[in-house]
Amino acid sequence: MTDQHASRRMRGICLFLILAGCIGCDRASKEMATSRLKGRAGHSFLGDCVRIQYAENPGAFLGVGGSLSPQSRFWLLVVTNVFFLSVVAYLLVAKWDMPAARFAALALLLAGGIGNLIDRVGHDGLVIDFLNLGIGPVRTGIFNVADVAITAGAIALFFLYPRANTQHGATDAGRAT
């Protein structure tokens, strides 16, 4: 087996583990939230720093777009999401030799996006949310495991790309001399 083939195989295994782990945890936690929290009062832990409460989100991040018509939400939150996830999947396959951290960040975006897309398609455009963090009046919106994967992937990409561009620019500058 060549090094390139072994590397591609390891990337495939890593991608599978990230997708299966994130999507599996997301689905299991949403099923549990639905069966144990829907129609009931929420629960508070750690001096109200962590709240678990059931919510159905018709919108995107923090409910953005939730007031749009169902048809507009479908096009914005399902069709656009499928396109975006297709691009991410293509990048993971076509650029499989990208740096490992960038690969993992994109895999997290893909996993979280798929998790929420499964919800949207299976629950008439709604996503199940159930986690809320904060101290006193300073709180996050209500979110889910897929949102954590998306946020972690996006933050990682945010910090990786300036570094990658700087390194790429330094390499190009070194070639020019």
C-alpha positions as MATLAB code, in Angstrom:
seq = 'MTDQHASRRMRGICLFLILAGCIGCDRASKEMATSRLKGRAGHSFLGDCVRIQYAENPGAFLGVGGSLSPQSRFWLLVVTNVFFLSVVAYLLVAKWDMPAARFAALALLLAGGIGNLIDRVGHDGLVIDFLNLGIGPVRTGIFNVADVAITAGAIALFFLYPRANTQHGATDAGRAT';
ca = [
       0.000    0.000    0.000;
       1.454    3.397   -0.983;
       1.764    6.271    1.473;
      -0.751    8.255   -0.556;
      -3.259    5.385   -0.467;
      -2.745    4.927    3.287;
      -3.191    8.650    3.844;
      -6.392    8.714    1.803;
      -7.669    5.690    3.732;
      -6.919    7.369    7.090;
      -8.722   10.515    5.947;
     -11.707    8.404    4.944;
     -11.752    6.702    8.325;
     -11.471   10.066   10.119;
     -14.265   11.526    8.003;
     -16.476    8.517    8.725;
     -15.791    8.725   12.480;
     -16.515   12.472   12.621;
     -19.715   12.110   10.586;
     -20.957    9.026   12.438;
     -20.031   10.413   15.859;
     -21.509   13.879   15.391;
     -24.622   12.841   13.501;
     -25.192    9.885   15.840;
     -24.864   12.015   18.981;
     -27.045   14.716   17.441;
     -29.814   12.282   16.483;
     -29.704   10.450   19.833;
     -29.743   13.673   21.856;
     -32.629   15.123   19.816;
     -34.624   11.904   20.217;
     -33.995   12.014   23.952;
     -34.922   15.704   24.143;
     -38.139   15.038   22.247;
     -39.165   12.061   24.371;
     -38.185   13.521   27.741;
     -38.578   17.294   27.385;
     -41.295   18.054   24.839;
     -44.315   19.506   26.598;
     -42.527   19.651   29.947;
     -40.750   22.330   31.936;
     -37.019   22.658   31.369;
     -34.310   21.649   33.819;
     -31.547   23.800   35.266;
     -28.086   22.646   36.364;
     -24.916   24.159   37.843;
     -26.611   27.160   39.386;
     -28.642   27.801   36.197;
     -25.509   27.933   34.007;
     -26.897   25.024   31.975;
     -30.540   24.763   31.006;
     -32.096   21.890   29.127;
     -35.407   22.759   27.526;
     -37.206   21.609   24.410;
     -37.607   24.033   21.511;
     -38.548   23.716   17.852;
     -36.616   26.208   15.766;
     -38.122   27.136   12.377;
     -35.143   29.354   11.530;
     -31.389   29.150   11.335;
     -28.885   30.358   13.951;
     -30.781   32.052   16.813;
     -34.021   31.656   14.851;
     -32.930   33.920   11.975;
     -35.377   33.451    9.112;
     -37.970   31.772   11.294;
     -40.614   34.323   10.347;
     -40.222   33.734    6.597;
     -42.923   31.868    4.687;
     -42.552   28.064    4.694;
     -41.611   28.126    0.993;
     -38.912   30.780    1.528;
     -37.561   28.897    4.542;
     -37.427   25.713    2.453;
     -35.363   27.392   -0.247;
     -33.121   29.206    2.209;
     -32.659   26.527    4.871;
     -32.964   23.277    2.897;
     -31.978   23.899   -0.725;
     -29.187   26.360    0.110;
     -27.995   24.041    2.881;
     -27.880   21.057    0.497;
     -25.831   23.133   -1.955;
     -23.430   24.299    0.780;
     -23.030   20.777    2.188;
     -22.386   19.450   -1.326;
     -19.576   21.973   -1.766;
     -18.084   21.011    1.609;
     -18.315   17.290    0.747;
     -16.680   17.968   -2.626;
     -13.815   19.851   -0.940;
     -13.273   17.003    1.508;
     -13.014   14.496   -1.346;
     -11.272   16.601   -4.010;
      -8.781   18.251   -1.653;
      -8.277   15.242    0.612;
      -4.602   16.157    1.160;
      -5.427   19.516    2.804;
      -3.995   20.093    6.306;
      -5.549   17.746    8.876;
      -7.005   20.553   11.015;
      -8.774   22.086    8.000;
     -10.050   18.643    7.007;
     -11.454   18.071   10.511;
     -13.039   21.548   10.590;
     -14.792   20.959    7.257;
     -15.887   17.493    8.420;
     -17.463   19.086   11.517;
     -19.321   21.605    9.328;
     -20.574   18.763    7.142;
     -21.649   16.612   10.100;
     -23.494   19.435   11.854;
     -25.141   20.559    8.644;
     -26.339   17.034    7.897;
     -27.655   16.652   11.454;
     -29.791   19.778   11.212;
     -30.823   18.994    7.627;
     -32.150   15.599    8.751;
     -34.270   17.431   11.323;
     -35.540   20.018    8.854;
     -36.570   17.409    6.305;
     -38.100   15.082    8.906;
     -39.887   17.705   11.034;
     -41.631   19.985    8.523;
     -38.792   22.526    8.407;
     -38.133   22.579   12.159;
     -34.916   21.797   14.029;
     -35.038   20.414   17.577;
     -32.989   22.485   20.034;
     -32.595   21.824   23.745;
     -29.404   23.306   25.244;
     -28.924   26.783   26.703;
     -25.855   28.121   28.506;
     -25.278   31.316   30.429;
     -24.762   33.213   33.612;
     -27.621   35.333   34.871;
     -29.176   37.295   32.013;
     -26.239   36.613   29.653;
     -27.297   33.470   27.796;
     -26.808   31.720   24.509;
     -29.704   30.924   22.270;
     -31.123   27.410   22.529;
     -29.000   25.044   20.437;
     -28.238   21.367   19.773;
     -25.273   19.034   19.189;
     -25.238   19.719   15.429;
     -24.927   23.439   16.187;
     -21.898   22.694   18.390;
     -20.233   20.812   15.495;
     -20.998   23.648   13.054;
     -19.713   26.289   15.471;
     -16.539   24.328   16.275;
     -15.847   23.808   12.565;
     -16.500   27.463   11.714;
     -14.302   28.752   14.558;
     -11.512   26.363   13.565;
     -11.698   27.528    9.942;
     -11.701   31.158   11.061;
      -8.446   30.651   12.926;
      -6.895   28.304   10.342;
      -7.393   30.353    7.187;
      -5.491   33.507    8.150;
      -2.569   31.284    9.170;
      -2.804   29.256    5.961;
      -2.889   32.406    3.830;
       0.100   33.868    5.675;
       2.049   30.643    5.209;
       1.008   30.469    1.556;
       2.059   34.085    1.024;
       5.419   33.435    2.671;
       5.938   30.406    0.400;
       5.056   32.457   -2.681;
       7.359   35.277   -1.574;
      10.178   32.776   -1.057;
       9.693   31.490   -4.617;
       9.786   34.996   -6.075;
      13.307   35.665   -4.810;
];
